[in-house]
mmCIF file of C-alpha atoms in Angstrom:
data_model
loop_
_atom_site.group_PDB
_atom_site.id
_atom_site.type_symbol
_atom_site.label_atom_id
_atom_site.label_comp_id
_atom_site.label_asym_id
_atom_site.label_seq_id
_atom_site.Cartn_x
_atom_site.Cartn_y
_atom_site.Cartn_z
ATOM 1 C CA MET A 1 97.054 81.368 68.632
ATOM 2 C CA GLY A 2 94.836 78.293 68.517
ATOM 3 C CA CYS A 3 94.368 75.941 71.223
ATOM 4 C CA SER A 4 95.976 72.557 70.821
ATOM 5 C CA ALA A 5 94.103 69.405 71.609
ATOM 6 C CA SER A 6 96.529 67.996 74.098
ATOM 7 C CA ILE A 7 97.198 69.440 77.599
ATOM 8 C CA GLU A 8 100.967 69.314 76.981
ATOM 9 C CA ASN A 9 100.451 71.417 73.875
ATOM 10 C CA ARG A 10 98.128 73.798 75.780
ATOM 11 C CA ASN A 11 100.759 74.192 78.396
ATOM 12 C CA ILE A 12 103.578 74.924 75.904
ATOM 13 C CA ASP A 13 101.208 77.437 74.314
ATOM 14 C CA LEU A 14 100.499 79.072 77.616
ATOM 15 C CA ILE A 15 104.243 79.367 78.322
ATOM 16 C CA VAL A 16 104.676 81.119 74.897
ATOM 17 C CA ALA A 17 101.656 83.347 75.521
ATOM 18 C CA CYS A 18 102.979 84.408 79.005
ATOM 19 C CA THR A 19 106.565 85.041 77.766
ATOM 20 C CA ILE A 20 105.310 87.169 74.844
ATOM 21 C CA GLY A 21 102.653 89.018 76.736
ATOM 22 C CA ASN A 22 99.472 87.691 74.921
ATOM 23 C CA VAL A 23 97.008 88.197 77.725
ATOM 24 C CA GLU A 24 94.018 87.136 75.645
ATOM 25 C CA GLY A 25 95.897 83.902 74.649
ATOM 26 C CA VAL A 26 96.644 83.281 78.239
ATOM 27 C CA LYS A 27 93.060 83.665 79.361
ATOM 28 C CA ALA A 28 91.841 81.418 76.373
ATOM 29 C CA LEU A 29 94.492 78.702 77.160
ATOM 30 C CA LEU A 30 93.640 78.759 80.958
ATOM 31 C CA ALA A 31 89.826 78.403 80.068
ATOM 32 C CA ALA A 32 90.757 75.485 77.825
ATOM 33 C CA GLY A 33 92.545 73.754 80.671
ATOM 34 C CA ALA A 34 96.267 74.758 80.450
ATOM 35 C CA ASP A 35 98.120 74.384 83.766
ATOM 36 C CA ILE A 36 98.259 77.806 85.360
ATOM 37 C CA ASN A 37 101.449 76.593 87.150
ATOM 38 C CA ALA A 38 103.226 75.330 84.180
ATOM 39 C CA LYS A 39 107.027 75.744 84.126
ATOM 40 C CA THR A 40 109.185 77.118 81.208
ATOM 41 C CA GLY A 41 112.033 75.144 79.857
ATOM 42 C CA ASP A 42 114.258 77.039 82.252
ATOM 43 C CA GLY A 43 112.195 75.745 85.148
ATOM 44 C CA ASP A 44 110.452 79.189 85.906
ATOM 45 C CA THR A 45 106.743 79.241 86.721
ATOM 46 C CA VAL A 46 104.645 81.057 83.922
ATOM 47 C CA LEU A 47 103.926 83.739 86.686
ATOM 48 C CA VAL A 48 107.612 84.410 87.190
ATOM 49 C CA ALA A 49 108.305 84.279 83.374
ATOM 50 C CA ALA A 50 105.557 86.872 82.717
ATOM 51 C CA TYR A 51 106.907 89.019 85.454
ATOM 52 C CA SER A 52 110.300 88.824 84.225
ATOM 53 C CA GLU A 53 109.273 89.802 80.900
ATOM 54 C CA GLY A 54 107.344 92.816 82.152
ATOM 55 C CA HIS A 55 104.124 91.621 81.070
ATOM 56 C CA GLU A 56 101.961 93.302 83.827
ATOM 57 C CA GLU A 57 98.562 92.429 82.329
ATOM 58 C CA VAL A 58 99.599 88.829 81.922
ATOM 59 C CA VAL A 59 100.637 88.777 85.639
ATOM 60 C CA LYS A 60 97.309 90.255 86.657
ATOM 61 C CA ALA A 61 95.387 87.587 84.733
ATOM 62 C CA LEU A 62 97.446 84.774 86.231
ATOM 63 C CA LEU A 63 96.884 86.171 89.638
ATOM 64 C CA ALA A 64 93.146 86.590 89.033
ATOM 65 C CA ALA A 65 92.939 83.001 87.681
ATOM 66 C CA GLY A 66 94.439 81.582 90.826
ATOM 67 C CA ALA A 67 98.180 80.960 89.943
ATOM 68 C CA ASP A 68 100.095 79.511 92.869
ATOM 69 C CA VAL A 69 102.152 82.389 94.199
ATOM 70 C CA ASN A 70 104.188 80.034 96.312
ATOM 71 C CA ALA A 71 105.076 77.714 93.581
ATOM 72 C CA LYS A 72 108.876 77.226 93.283
ATOM 73 C CA CYS A 73 111.012 77.750 90.077
ATOM 74 C CA LYS A 74 113.615 75.031 89.410
ATOM 75 C CA ASP A 75 116.235 77.092 91.516
ATOM 76 C CA GLY A 76 113.841 77.127 94.494
ATOM 77 C CA SER A 77 112.937 80.809 94.128
ATOM 78 C CA THR A 78 109.384 81.986 93.971
ATOM 79 C CA ALA A 79 107.616 84.928 92.530
ATOM 80 C CA LEU A 80 108.034 86.949 95.736
ATOM 81 C CA MET A 81 111.595 86.341 95.820
ATOM 82 C CA ALA A 82 111.810 87.717 92.124
ATOM 83 C CA ALA A 83 109.876 90.668 93.199
ATOM 84 C CA CYS A 84 112.343 91.292 96.067
ATOM 85 C CA GLY A 85 115.268 90.861 93.905
ATOM 86 C CA LYS A 86 114.039 93.585 91.587
ATOM 87 C CA GLY A 87 113.102 95.773 94.506
ATOM 88 C CA ASP A 88 109.545 95.744 93.322
ATOM 89 C CA GLY A 89 107.381 96.622 96.259
ATOM 90 C CA GLU A 90 104.232 97.016 94.304
ATOM 91 C CA PHE A 91 104.293 93.455 92.830
ATOM 92 C CA ALA A 92 105.530 92.048 96.361
ATOM 93 C CA MET A 93 102.479 93.645 97.960
ATOM 94 C CA ALA A 94 100.142 92.142 95.289
ATOM 95 C CA LEU A 95 101.813 88.724 95.911
ATOM 96 C CA LEU A 96 101.443 89.003 99.584
ATOM 97 C CA ALA A 97 97.728 90.087 99.072
ATOM 98 C CA ALA A 98 97.388 86.833 96.951
ATOM 99 C CA GLY A 99 98.760 84.741 99.766
ATOM 100 C CA ALA A 100 102.548 84.624 99.148
ATOM 101 C CA ASN A 101 104.368 83.055 102.098
ATOM 102 C CA VAL A 102 107.273 85.032 103.266
ATOM 103 C CA ASN A 103 108.598 82.140 104.996
ATOM 104 C CA ILE A 104 109.632 79.933 102.067
ATOM 105 C CA LYS A 105 113.270 79.522 101.925
ATOM 106 C CA GLY A 106 115.026 79.950 98.671
ATOM 107 C CA GLU A 107 117.566 82.296 96.866
ATOM 108 C CA VAL A 108 116.384 85.857 96.112
ATOM 109 C CA ARG A 109 117.596 86.518 92.553
ATOM 110 C CA ALA A 110 117.865 89.656 90.598
ATOM 111 C CA ARG A 111 116.271 89.270 87.173
#
């Protein structure tokens, strides 16, 4: 996956890399200036998109690079709400350790 010249293209490439689990592509695109909090066409953050697709290494890379764990998806949910909706205590604890706010209001959604 090559890095595109424009920020918009890098963000699109990042969304694709996150949803297909290309951790090296994610790291390269972030280094090239892609928005770590970009949103998919469905309005999910790339962190939530990677988590929803089961790409644990991509999730770890995004967290290590400083993804906003409190960023809201289009429907108002956060990554912590996605973890709770799946009953995923391990991911929820990782998000809390990264600063997730338990007081953000929104809908918990099962994914």
